[in-house]
Amino acid sequence: MRALRILLVVAVILGGIFVALDRLAVGMAESEVAKRLQSRQGLTGTADVSIKGFPFLTQVAAKRFDQVDVTLRGIEASTAGHRLRISEMTAELHDVRVRGGVTDFAGATADRATGGALVSYGDLSEAAEDDISLSYGGNGKVKVTGSVDVLGRKITRSVLSSVSLADGDTIRVRADEVPGEGIPGLEGMIRERTDFDRQVSGLPEGMELEKVEATKDGAKISVTGTDVALAG
């Protein structure tokens, strides 16, 4: 009986040591992957990584992880000569395979990924034409404000616009209605200022836009992907 008690105590101690080592290893791996993502994407913000599943060390031995959650802040995407900053993007990456060293996740890719991104109205305004501002218009619409010159007179108007996804990689903003006010050509002039497309590039390799909608906090984008590169 005494020998059994000793074995149980030893098993508990070893189990505790294993758990401690496992958690230490996963913390180090999460930190390293976050650094690599931040460097790879050229983030102006931070990257957070959470590796799911226990124990971590058995996943390391298999070089395969069930799920890795990633949050990227301050993504600088390029679009038609304009800068488009994505405030935050979150993604759940499933069935992550590591081809290189498991300690630094070299060559890691995910079979599939789902997530979302947020572009603030301030950042959308920066990506629009000069002197164009965007804000939330309520009921899932974007309020777009711009000015045009008519016979030397500056006319400023605001319109409610729909935001949508075009061609799988382009954010499209279109005014629902534009007041012509009986002035020939005024509607077309306003639309030239308030309607625009912005193709988005610079997302993690393998990720693409799926849907976009206007919310009070900005344009909320659903993203999806296959064979997504987690680290180079």
PDB file of N, CA and C in Angstrom, residues 65-167:
ATOM      1  N   PHE A  65      -1.523  20.591 -36.006  1.00  0.00           N
ATOM      2  CA  PHE A  65      -2.259  21.230 -34.929  1.00  0.00           C
ATOM      3  C   PHE A  65      -3.717  21.398 -35.344  1.00  0.00           C
ATOM      4  N   ASP A  66      -4.614  21.072 -34.432  1.00  0.00           N
ATOM      5  CA  ASP A  66      -6.040  21.107 -34.762  1.00  0.00           C
ATOM      6  C   ASP A  66      -6.510  22.516 -35.086  1.00  0.00           C
ATOM      7  N   GLN A  67      -6.106  23.492 -34.262  1.00  0.00           N
ATOM      8  CA  GLN A  67      -6.601  24.858 -34.456  1.00  0.00           C
ATOM      9  C   GLN A  67      -5.617  25.871 -33.903  1.00  0.00           C
ATOM     10  N   VAL A  68      -5.408  26.941 -34.658  1.00  0.00           N
ATOM     11  CA  VAL A  68      -4.596  28.067 -34.208  1.00  0.00           C
ATOM     12  C   VAL A  68      -5.401  29.336 -34.460  1.00  0.00           C
ATOM     13  N   ASP A  69      -5.637  30.120 -33.397  1.00  0.00           N
ATOM     14  CA  ASP A  69      -6.376  31.381 -33.525  1.00  0.00           C
ATOM     15  C   ASP A  69      -5.390  32.536 -33.624  1.00  0.00           C
ATOM     16  N   VAL A  70      -5.657  33.443 -34.572  1.00  0.00           N
ATOM     17  CA  VAL A  70      -4.739  34.548 -34.837  1.00  0.00           C
ATOM     18  C   VAL A  70      -5.511  35.866 -34.857  1.00  0.00           C
ATOM     19  N   THR A  71      -4.934  36.895 -34.235  1.00  0.00           N
ATOM     20  CA  THR A  71      -5.470  38.249 -34.318  1.00  0.00           C
ATOM     21  C   THR A  71      -4.367  39.172 -34.809  1.00  0.00           C
ATOM     22  N   LEU A  72      -4.615  39.862 -35.921  1.00  0.00           N
ATOM     23  CA  LEU A  72      -3.652  40.803 -36.496  1.00  0.00           C
ATOM     24  C   LEU A  72      -4.233  42.207 -36.415  1.00  0.00           C
ATOM     25  N   ARG A  73      -3.422  43.170 -35.979  1.00  0.00           N
ATOM     26  CA  ARG A  73      -3.879  44.561 -35.859  1.00  0.00           C
ATOM     27  C   ARG A  73      -2.979  45.468 -36.692  1.00  0.00           C
ATOM     28  N   GLY A  74      -3.621  46.360 -37.425  1.00  0.00           N
ATOM     29  CA  GLY A  74      -2.856  47.326 -38.210  1.00  0.00           C
ATOM     30  C   GLY A  74      -2.281  46.757 -39.490  1.00  0.00           C
ATOM     31  N   ILE A  75      -3.103  46.052 -40.275  1.00  0.00           N
ATOM     32  CA  ILE A  75      -2.656  45.534 -41.568  1.00  0.00           C
ATOM     33  C   ILE A  75      -2.689  46.664 -42.587  1.00  0.00           C
ATOM     34  N   GLU A  76      -1.599  46.847 -43.307  1.00  0.00           N
ATOM     35  CA  GLU A  76      -1.534  47.861 -44.355  1.00  0.00           C
ATOM     36  C   GLU A  76      -1.762  47.186 -45.697  1.00  0.00           C
ATOM     37  N   ALA A  77      -2.967  47.331 -46.230  1.00  0.00           N
ATOM     38  CA  ALA A  77      -3.294  46.754 -47.533  1.00  0.00           C
ATOM     39  C   ALA A  77      -3.163  47.831 -48.606  1.00  0.00           C
ATOM     40  N   SER A  78      -2.741  47.432 -49.788  1.00  0.00           N
ATOM     41  CA  SER A  78      -2.630  48.376 -50.903  1.00  0.00           C
ATOM     42  C   SER A  78      -3.850  48.228 -51.793  1.00  0.00           C
ATOM     43  N   THR A  79      -4.349  49.350 -52.320  1.00  0.00           N
ATOM     44  CA  THR A  79      -5.536  49.301 -53.151  1.00  0.00           C
ATOM     45  C   THR A  79      -5.550  50.468 -54.127  1.00  0.00           C
ATOM     46  N   ALA A  80      -5.335  50.174 -55.399  1.00  0.00           N
ATOM     47  CA  ALA A  80      -5.440  51.163 -56.479  1.00  0.00           C
ATOM     48  C   ALA A  80      -4.651  52.433 -56.165  1.00  0.00           C
ATOM     49  N   GLY A  81      -3.446  52.273 -55.660  1.00  0.00           N
ATOM     50  CA  GLY A  81      -2.619  53.431 -55.362  1.00  0.00           C
ATOM     51  C   GLY A  81      -2.941  54.116 -54.055  1.00  0.00           C
ATOM     52  N   HIS A  82      -3.938  53.617 -53.328  1.00  0.00           N
ATOM     53  CA  HIS A  82      -4.313  54.177 -52.042  1.00  0.00           C
ATOM     54  C   HIS A  82      -3.936  53.198 -50.930  1.00  0.00           C
ATOM     55  N   ARG A  83      -3.687  53.744 -49.763  1.00  0.00           N
ATOM     56  CA  ARG A  83      -3.417  52.917 -48.589  1.00  0.00           C
ATOM     57  C   ARG A  83      -4.738  52.590 -47.904  1.00  0.00           C
ATOM     58  N   LEU A  84      -4.937  51.342 -47.574  1.00  0.00           N
ATOM     59  CA  LEU A  84      -6.128  50.933 -46.834  1.00  0.00           C
ATOM     60  C   LEU A  84      -5.673  50.184 -45.589  1.00  0.00           C
ATOM     61  N   ARG A  85      -5.937  50.763 -44.453  1.00  0.00           N
ATOM     62  CA  ARG A  85      -5.539  50.148 -43.195  1.00  0.00           C
ATOM     63  C   ARG A  85      -6.698  49.324 -42.644  1.00  0.00           C
ATOM     64  N   ILE A  86      -6.429  48.071 -42.340  1.00  0.00           N
ATOM     65  CA  ILE A  86      -7.416  47.195 -41.721  1.00  0.00           C
ATOM     66  C   ILE A  86      -7.133  47.175 -40.224  1.00  0.00           C
ATOM     67  N   SER A  87      -8.055  47.726 -39.449  1.00  0.00           N
ATOM     68  CA  SER A  87      -7.835  47.894 -38.012  1.00  0.00           C
ATOM     69  C   SER A  87      -7.503  46.576 -37.331  1.00  0.00           C
ATOM     70  N   GLU A  88      -8.306  45.559 -37.614  1.00  0.00           N
ATOM     71  CA  GLU A  88      -8.099  44.277 -36.945  1.00  0.00           C
ATOM     72  C   GLU A  88      -8.651  43.150 -37.801  1.00  0.00           C
ATOM     73  N   MET A  89      -7.942  42.035 -37.819  1.00  0.00           N
ATOM     74  CA  MET A  89      -8.430  40.836 -38.486  1.00  0.00           C
ATOM     75  C   MET A  89      -8.214  39.646 -37.562  1.00  0.00           C
ATOM     76  N   THR A  90      -9.246  38.835 -37.404  1.00  0.00           N
ATOM     77  CA  THR A  90      -9.138  37.622 -36.599  1.00  0.00           C
ATOM     78  C   THR A  90      -9.395  36.422 -37.504  1.00  0.00           C
ATOM     79  N   ALA A  91      -8.740  35.316 -37.196  1.00  0.00           N
ATOM     80  CA  ALA A  91      -8.910  34.122 -38.021  1.00  0.00           C
ATOM     81  C   ALA A  91      -8.744  32.874 -37.171  1.00  0.00           C
ATOM     82  N   GLU A  92      -9.564  31.889 -37.475  1.00  0.00           N
ATOM     83  CA  GLU A  92      -9.410  30.543 -36.912  1.00  0.00           C
ATOM     84  C   GLU A  92      -8.829  29.658 -38.010  1.00  0.00           C
ATOM     85  N   LEU A  93      -7.633  29.137 -37.768  1.00  0.00           N
ATOM     86  CA  LEU A  93      -6.961  28.293 -38.752  1.00  0.00           C
ATOM     87  C   LEU A  93      -7.037  26.845 -38.296  1.00  0.00           C
ATOM     88  N   HIS A  94      -7.532  25.987 -39.164  1.00  0.00           N
ATOM     89  CA  HIS A  94      -7.765  24.585 -38.809  1.00  0.00           C
ATOM     90  C   HIS A  94      -6.809  23.661 -39.576  1.00  0.00           C
ATOM     91  N   ASP A  95      -6.456  22.552 -38.908  1.00  0.00           N
ATOM     92  CA  ASP A  95      -5.563  21.554 -39.502  1.00  0.00           C
ATOM     93  C   ASP A  95      -4.272  22.207 -40.004  1.00  0.00           C
ATOM     94  N   VAL A  96      -3.532  22.760 -39.064  1.00  0.00           N
ATOM     95  CA  VAL A  96      -2.280  23.449 -39.390  1.00  0.00           C
ATOM     96  C   VAL A  96      -1.147  22.433 -39.487  1.00  0.00           C
ATOM     97  N   ARG A  97      -0.453  22.436 -40.596  1.00  0.00           N
ATOM     98  CA  ARG A  97       0.661  21.528 -40.831  1.00  0.00           C
ATOM     99  C   ARG A  97       1.969  22.303 -40.820  1.00  0.00           C
ATOM    100  N   VAL A  98       2.987  21.725 -40.200  1.00  0.00           N
ATOM    101  CA  VAL A  98       4.301  22.362 -40.129  1.00  0.00           C
ATOM    102  C   VAL A  98       5.292  21.526 -40.919  1.00  0.00           C
ATOM    103  N   ARG A  99       5.871  22.103 -41.965  1.00  0.00           N
ATOM    104  CA  ARG A  99       6.822  21.364 -42.804  1.00  0.00           C
ATOM    105  C   ARG A  99       8.254  21.516 -42.303  1.00  0.00           C
ATOM    106  N   GLY A 100       8.540  22.635 -41.611  1.00  0.00           N
ATOM    107  CA  GLY A 100       9.895  22.866 -41.132  1.00  0.00           C
ATOM    108  C   GLY A 100      10.007  22.597 -39.644  1.00  0.00           C
ATOM    109  N   GLY A 101      10.752  23.454 -38.946  1.00  0.00           N
ATOM    110  CA  GLY A 101      10.953  23.278 -37.517  1.00  0.00           C
ATOM    111  C   GLY A 101       9.720  23.622 -36.709  1.00  0.00           C
ATOM    112  N   VAL A 102       9.335  22.736 -35.811  1.00  0.00           N
ATOM    113  CA  VAL A 102       8.122  22.958 -35.026  1.00  0.00           C
ATOM    114  C   VAL A 102       8.344  23.990 -33.938  1.00  0.00           C
ATOM    115  N   THR A 103       9.593  24.290 -33.618  1.00  0.00           N
ATOM    116  CA  THR A 103       9.846  25.278 -32.575  1.00  0.00           C
ATOM    117  C   THR A 103       9.576  26.697 -33.054  1.00  0.00           C
ATOM    118  N   ASP A 104       9.667  26.930 -34.366  1.00  0.00           N
ATOM    119  CA  ASP A 104       9.399  28.270 -34.885  1.00  0.00           C
ATOM    120  C   ASP A 104       8.278  28.283 -35.931  1.00  0.00           C
ATOM    121  N   PHE A 105       7.620  27.116 -36.136  1.00  0.00           N
ATOM    122  CA  PHE A 105       6.505  27.005 -37.080  1.00  0.00           C
ATOM    123  C   PHE A 105       6.918  27.360 -38.507  1.00  0.00           C
ATOM    124  N   ALA A 106       8.172  27.108 -38.850  1.00  0.00           N
ATOM    125  CA  ALA A 106       8.632  27.420 -40.203  1.00  0.00           C
ATOM    126  C   ALA A 106       7.823  26.620 -41.225  1.00  0.00           C
ATOM    127  N   GLY A 107       7.340  27.307 -42.277  1.00  0.00           N
ATOM    128  CA  GLY A 107       6.595  26.651 -43.338  1.00  0.00           C
ATOM    129  C   GLY A 107       5.226  26.165 -42.917  1.00  0.00           C
ATOM    130  N   ALA A 108       4.616  26.790 -41.903  1.00  0.00           N
ATOM    131  CA  ALA A 108       3.304  26.343 -41.424  1.00  0.00           C
ATOM    132  C   ALA A 108       2.188  26.847 -42.330  1.00  0.00           C
ATOM    133  N   THR A 109       1.262  25.959 -42.686  1.00  0.00           N
ATOM    134  CA  THR A 109       0.088  26.325 -43.469  1.00  0.00           C
ATOM    135  C   THR A 109      -1.149  25.677 -42.861  1.00  0.00           C
ATOM    136  N   ALA A 110      -2.296  26.320 -43.052  1.00  0.00           N
ATOM    137  CA  ALA A 110      -3.565  25.796 -42.554  1.00  0.00           C
ATOM    138  C   ALA A 110      -4.410  25.311 -43.719  1.00  0.00           C
ATOM    139  N   ASP A 111      -5.015  24.149 -43.555  1.00  0.00           N
ATOM    140  CA  ASP A 111      -5.878  23.614 -44.615  1.00  0.00           C
ATOM    141  C   ASP A 111      -7.013  24.580 -44.931  1.00  0.00           C
ATOM    142  N   ARG A 112      -7.602  25.151 -43.891  1.00  0.00           N
ATOM    143  CA  ARG A 112      -8.715  26.082 -44.100  1.00  0.00           C
ATOM    144  C   ARG A 112      -8.739  27.111 -42.975  1.00  0.00           C
ATOM    145  N   ALA A 113      -9.386  28.230 -43.259  1.00  0.00           N
ATOM    146  CA  ALA A 113      -9.447  29.306 -42.271  1.00  0.00           C
ATOM    147  C   ALA A 113     -10.737  30.106 -42.456  1.00  0.00           C
ATOM    148  N   THR A 114     -11.266  30.597 -41.357  1.00  0.00           N
ATOM    149  CA  THR A 114     -12.409  31.512 -41.381  1.00  0.00           C
ATOM    150  C   THR A 114     -12.113  32.650 -40.415  1.00  0.00           C
ATOM    151  N   GLY A 115     -12.706  33.796 -40.664  1.00  0.00           N
ATOM    152  CA  GLY A 115     -12.470  34.904 -39.752  1.00  0.00           C
ATOM    153  C   GLY A 115     -13.159  36.167 -40.197  1.00  0.00           C
ATOM    154  N   GLY A 116     -12.734  37.279 -39.636  1.00  0.00           N
ATOM    155  CA  GLY A 116     -13.339  38.560 -39.958  1.00  0.00           C
ATOM    156  C   GLY A 116     -12.342  39.690 -39.816  1.00  0.00           C
ATOM    157  N   ALA A 117     -12.619  40.789 -40.499  1.00  0.00           N
ATOM    158  CA  ALA A 117     -11.763  41.971 -40.441  1.00  0.00           C
ATOM    159  C   ALA A 117     -12.639  43.205 -40.288  1.00  0.00           C
ATOM    160  N   LEU A 118     -12.050  44.265 -39.747  1.00  0.00           N
ATOM    161  CA  LEU A 118     -12.774  45.514 -39.547  1.00  0.00           C
ATOM    162  C   LEU A 118     -11.969  46.664 -40.128  1.00  0.00           C
ATOM    163  N   VAL A 119     -12.616  47.455 -40.994  1.00  0.00           N
ATOM    164  CA  VAL A 119     -12.009  48.664 -41.549  1.00  0.00           C
ATOM    165  C   VAL A 119     -12.804  49.848 -41.029  1.00  0.00           C
ATOM    166  N   SER A 120     -12.172  50.727 -40.281  1.00  0.00           N
ATOM    167  CA  SER A 120     -12.873  51.873 -39.702  1.00  0.00           C
ATOM    168  C   SER A 120     -13.277  52.854 -40.804  1.00  0.00           C
ATOM    169  N   TYR A 121     -14.259  53.700 -40.496  1.00  0.00           N
ATOM    170  CA  TYR A 121     -14.681  54.690 -41.482  1.00  0.00           C
ATOM    171  C   TYR A 121     -13.594  55.732 -41.718  1.00  0.00           C
ATOM    172  N   GLY A 122     -12.792  55.994 -40.701  1.00  0.00           N
ATOM    173  CA  GLY A 122     -11.666  56.902 -40.889  1.00  0.00           C
ATOM    174  C   GLY A 122     -10.686  56.351 -41.907  1.00  0.00           C
ATOM    175  N   ASP A 123     -10.400  55.044 -41.812  1.00  0.00           N
ATOM    176  CA  ASP A 123      -9.484  54.416 -42.763  1.00  0.00           C
ATOM    177  C   ASP A 123     -10.111  54.291 -44.148  1.00  0.00           C
ATOM    178  N   LEU A 124     -11.426  54.074 -44.213  1.00  0.00           N
ATOM    179  CA  LEU A 124     -12.098  54.060 -45.510  1.00  0.00           C
ATOM    180  C   LEU A 124     -12.038  55.438 -46.163  1.00  0.00           C
ATOM    181  N   SER A 125     -12.166  56.486 -45.348  1.00  0.00           N
ATOM    182  CA  SER A 125     -12.072  57.849 -45.873  1.00  0.00           C
ATOM    183  C   SER A 125     -10.691  58.110 -46.451  1.00  0.00           C
ATOM    184  N   GLU A 126      -9.662  57.597 -45.759  1.00  0.00           N
ATOM    185  CA  GLU A 126      -8.287  57.775 -46.246  1.00  0.00           C
ATOM    186  C   GLU A 126      -8.086  57.087 -47.594  1.00  0.00           C
ATOM    187  N   ALA A 127      -8.809  55.980 -47.813  1.00  0.00           N
ATOM    188  CA  ALA A 127      -8.650  55.225 -49.053  1.00  0.00           C
ATOM    189  C   ALA A 127      -9.531  55.761 -50.177  1.00  0.00           C
ATOM    190  N   ALA A 128     -10.440  56.691 -49.855  1.00  0.00           N
ATOM    191  CA  ALA A 128     -11.313  57.280 -50.869  1.00  0.00           C
ATOM    192  C   ALA A 128     -10.586  58.426 -51.571  1.00  0.00           C
ATOM    193  N   GLU A 129     -11.306  59.121 -52.438  1.00  0.00           N
ATOM    194  CA  GLU A 129     -10.720  60.275 -53.114  1.00  0.00           C
ATOM    195  C   GLU A 129     -10.537  61.423 -52.124  1.00  0.00           C
ATOM    196  N   ASP A 130      -9.766  62.425 -52.541  1.00  0.00           N
ATOM    197  CA  ASP A 130      -9.530  63.577 -51.672  1.00  0.00           C
ATOM    198  C   ASP A 130     -10.839  64.259 -51.310  1.00  0.00           C
ATOM    199  N   ASP A 131     -10.914  64.732 -50.075  1.00  0.00           N
ATOM    200  CA  ASP A 131     -12.075  65.488 -49.568  1.00  0.00           C
ATOM    201  C   ASP A 131     -13.355  64.660 -49.530  1.00  0.00           C
ATOM    202  N   ILE A 132     -13.237  63.343 -49.483  1.00  0.00           N
ATOM    203  CA  ILE A 132     -14.390  62.468 -49.322  1.00  0.00           C
ATOM    204  C   ILE A 132     -14.317  61.851 -47.924  1.00  0.00           C
ATOM    205  N   SER A 133     -15.428  61.903 -47.188  1.00  0.00           N
ATOM    206  CA  SER A 133     -15.462  61.313 -45.850  1.00  0.00           C
ATOM    207  C   SER A 133     -16.600  60.303 -45.762  1.00  0.00           C
ATOM    208  N   LEU A 134     -16.372  59.269 -44.988  1.00  0.00           N
ATOM    209  CA  LEU A 134     -17.368  58.223 -44.794  1.00  0.00           C
ATOM    210  C   LEU A 134     -17.667  58.062 -43.319  1.00  0.00           C
ATOM    211  N   SER A 135     -18.927  57.771 -43.022  1.00  0.00           N
ATOM    212  CA  SER A 135     -19.358  57.501 -41.656  1.00  0.00           C
ATOM    213  C   SER A 135     -20.546  56.555 -41.725  1.00  0.00           C
ATOM    214  N   TYR A 136     -20.989  56.090 -40.560  1.00  0.00           N
ATOM    215  CA  TYR A 136     -22.125  55.173 -40.559  1.00  0.00           C
ATOM    216  C   TYR A 136     -23.419  55.946 -40.760  1.00  0.00           C
ATOM    217  N   GLY A 137     -24.247  55.475 -41.705  1.00  0.00           N
ATOM    218  CA  GLY A 137     -25.497  56.149 -42.006  1.00  0.00           C
ATOM    219  C   GLY A 137     -26.715  55.489 -41.403  1.00  0.00           C
ATOM    220  N   GLY A 138     -26.523  54.370 -40.644  1.00  0.00           N
ATOM    221  CA  GLY A 138     -27.648  53.660 -40.054  1.00  0.00           C
ATOM    222  C   GLY A 138     -28.251  52.656 -41.017  1.00  0.00           C
ATOM    223  N   ASN A 139     -28.909  51.653 -40.449  1.00  0.00           N
ATOM    224  CA  ASN A 139     -29.601  50.635 -41.254  1.00  0.00           C
ATOM    225  C   ASN A 139     -28.678  49.953 -42.266  1.00  0.00           C
ATOM    226  N   GLY A 140     -27.435  49.724 -41.873  1.00  0.00           N
ATOM    227  CA  GLY A 140     -26.514  49.018 -42.747  1.00  0.00           C
ATOM    228  C   GLY A 140     -26.033  49.820 -43.935  1.00  0.00           C
ATOM    229  N   LYS A 141     -26.141  51.150 -43.864  1.00  0.00           N
ATOM    230  CA  LYS A 141     -25.705  52.015 -44.961  1.00  0.00           C
ATOM    231  C   LYS A 141     -24.496  52.849 -44.535  1.00  0.00           C
ATOM    232  N   VAL A 142     -23.756  53.313 -45.545  1.00  0.00           N
ATOM    233  CA  VAL A 142     -22.618  54.200 -45.320  1.00  0.00           C
ATOM    234  C   VAL A 142     -22.997  55.607 -45.772  1.00  0.00           C
ATOM    235  N   LYS A 143     -22.682  56.585 -44.954  1.00  0.00           N
ATOM    236  CA  LYS A 143     -22.905  57.984 -45.327  1.00  0.00           C
ATOM    237  C   LYS A 143     -21.626  58.516 -45.963  1.00  0.00           C
ATOM    238  N   VAL A 144     -21.731  58.950 -47.212  1.00  0.00           N
ATOM    239  CA  VAL A 144     -20.580  59.467 -47.947  1.00  0.00           C
ATOM    240  C   VAL A 144     -20.807  60.953 -48.221  1.00  0.00           C
ATOM    241  N   THR A 145     -19.839  61.770 -47.846  1.00  0.00           N
ATOM    242  CA  THR A 145     -19.938  63.223 -48.023  1.00  0.00           C
ATOM    243  C   THR A 145     -18.798  63.697 -48.915  1.00  0.00           C
ATOM    244  N   GLY A 146     -19.166  64.497 -49.929  1.00  0.00           N
ATOM    245  CA  GLY A 146     -18.154  65.034 -50.836  1.00  0.00           C
ATOM    246  C   GLY A 146     -18.625  66.326 -51.467  1.00  0.00           C
ATOM    247  N   SER A 147     -17.713  66.996 -52.140  1.00  0.00           N
ATOM    248  CA  SER A 147     -18.020  68.291 -52.753  1.00  0.00           C
ATOM    249  C   SER A 147     -17.693  68.261 -54.241  1.00  0.00           C
ATOM    250  N   VAL A 148     -18.468  69.037 -55.012  1.00  0.00           N
ATOM    251  CA  VAL A 148     -18.211  69.220 -56.440  1.00  0.00           C
ATOM    252  C   VAL A 148     -18.284  70.707 -56.756  1.00  0.00           C
ATOM    253  N   ASP A 149     -17.611  71.122 -57.816  1.00  0.00           N
ATOM    254  CA  ASP A 149     -17.663  72.514 -58.262  1.00  0.00           C
ATOM    255  C   ASP A 149     -18.610  72.631 -59.443  1.00  0.00           C
ATOM    256  N   VAL A 150     -19.603  73.497 -59.307  1.00  0.00           N
ATOM    257  CA  VAL A 150     -20.567  73.743 -60.374  1.00  0.00           C
ATOM    258  C   VAL A 150     -20.564  75.232 -60.683  1.00  0.00           C
ATOM    259  N   LEU A 151     -20.030  75.580 -61.861  1.00  0.00           N
ATOM    260  CA  LEU A 151     -19.958  76.975 -62.307  1.00  0.00           C
ATOM    261  C   LEU A 151     -19.287  77.849 -61.245  1.00  0.00           C
ATOM    262  N   GLY A 152     -18.190  77.341 -60.701  1.00  0.00           N
ATOM    263  CA  GLY A 152     -17.440  78.113 -59.719  1.00  0.00           C
ATOM    264  C   GLY A 152     -18.008  78.071 -58.320  1.00  0.00           C
ATOM    265  N   ARG A 153     -19.081  77.336 -58.150  1.00  0.00           N
ATOM    266  CA  ARG A 153     -19.711  77.238 -56.831  1.00  0.00           C
ATOM    267  C   ARG A 153     -19.476  75.852 -56.264  1.00  0.00           C
ATOM    268  N   LYS A 154     -19.008  75.796 -55.027  1.00  0.00           N
ATOM    269  CA  LYS A 154     -18.742  74.522 -54.378  1.00  0.00           C
ATOM    270  C   LYS A 154     -20.017  73.997 -53.718  1.00  0.00           C
ATOM    271  N   ILE A 155     -20.423  72.798 -54.134  1.00  0.00           N
ATOM    272  CA  ILE A 155     -21.632  72.184 -53.594  1.00  0.00           C
ATOM    273  C   ILE A 155     -21.232  70.916 -52.839  1.00  0.00           C
ATOM    274  N   THR A 156     -21.606  70.851 -51.570  1.00  0.00           N
ATOM    275  CA  THR A 156     -21.304  69.689 -50.728  1.00  0.00           C
ATOM    276  C   THR A 156     -22.591  68.920 -50.466  1.00  0.00           C
ATOM    277  N   ARG A 157     -22.519  67.623 -50.693  1.00  0.00           N
ATOM    278  CA  ARG A 157     -23.692  66.785 -50.482  1.00  0.00           C
ATOM    279  C   ARG A 157     -23.286  65.486 -49.783  1.00  0.00           C
ATOM    280  N   SER A 158     -24.247  64.941 -49.022  1.00  0.00           N
ATOM    281  CA  SER A 158     -24.079  63.636 -48.379  1.00  0.00           C
ATOM    282  C   SER A 158     -25.100  62.680 -48.957  1.00  0.00           C
ATOM    283  N   VAL A 159     -24.671  61.448 -49.201  1.00  0.00           N
ATOM    284  CA  VAL A 159     -25.568  60.432 -49.745  1.00  0.00           C
ATOM    285  C   VAL A 159     -25.439  59.164 -48.919  1.00  0.00           C
ATOM    286  N   LEU A 160     -26.512  58.377 -48.886  1.00  0.00           N
ATOM    287  CA  LEU A 160     -26.466  57.066 -48.259  1.00  0.00           C
ATOM    288  C   LEU A 160     -26.084  56.042 -49.306  1.00  0.00           C
ATOM    289  N   SER A 161     -25.094  55.253 -48.982  1.00  0.00           N
ATOM    290  CA  SER A 161     -24.548  54.317 -49.958  1.00  0.00           C
ATOM    291  C   SER A 161     -24.556  52.894 -49.421  1.00  0.00           C
ATOM    292  N   SER A 162     -24.606  51.955 -50.338  1.00  0.00           N
ATOM    293  CA  SER A 162     -24.482  50.534 -50.004  1.00  0.00           C
ATOM    294  C   SER A 162     -23.032  50.119 -50.206  1.00  0.00           C
ATOM    295  N   VAL A 163     -22.555  49.264 -49.315  1.00  0.00           N
ATOM    296  CA  VAL A 163     -21.209  48.721 -49.451  1.00  0.00           C
ATOM    297  C   VAL A 163     -21.327  47.234 -49.740  1.00  0.00           C
ATOM    298  N   SER A 164     -20.563  46.757 -50.711  1.00  0.00           N
ATOM    299  CA  SER A 164     -20.669  45.359 -51.121  1.00  0.00           C
ATOM    300  C   SER A 164     -19.297  44.855 -51.544  1.00  0.00           C
ATOM    301  N   LEU A 165     -19.244  43.563 -51.821  1.00  0.00           N
ATOM    302  CA  LEU A 165     -18.014  42.924 -52.281  1.00  0.00           C
ATOM    303  C   LEU A 165     -18.151  42.598 -53.757  1.00  0.00           C
ATOM    304  N   ALA A 166     -17.155  42.964 -54.534  1.00  0.00           N
ATOM    305  CA  ALA A 166     -17.164  42.692 -55.967  1.00  0.00           C
ATOM    306  C   ALA A 166     -15.914  41.916 -56.355  1.00  0.00           C
ATOM    307  N   ASP A 167     -16.096  40.920 -57.219  1.00  0.00           N
ATOM    308  CA  ASP A 167     -14.983  40.149 -57.788  1.00  0.00           C
ATOM    309  C   ASP A 167     -14.117  39.461 -56.738  1.00  0.00           C
TER     310      ASP A 167
END
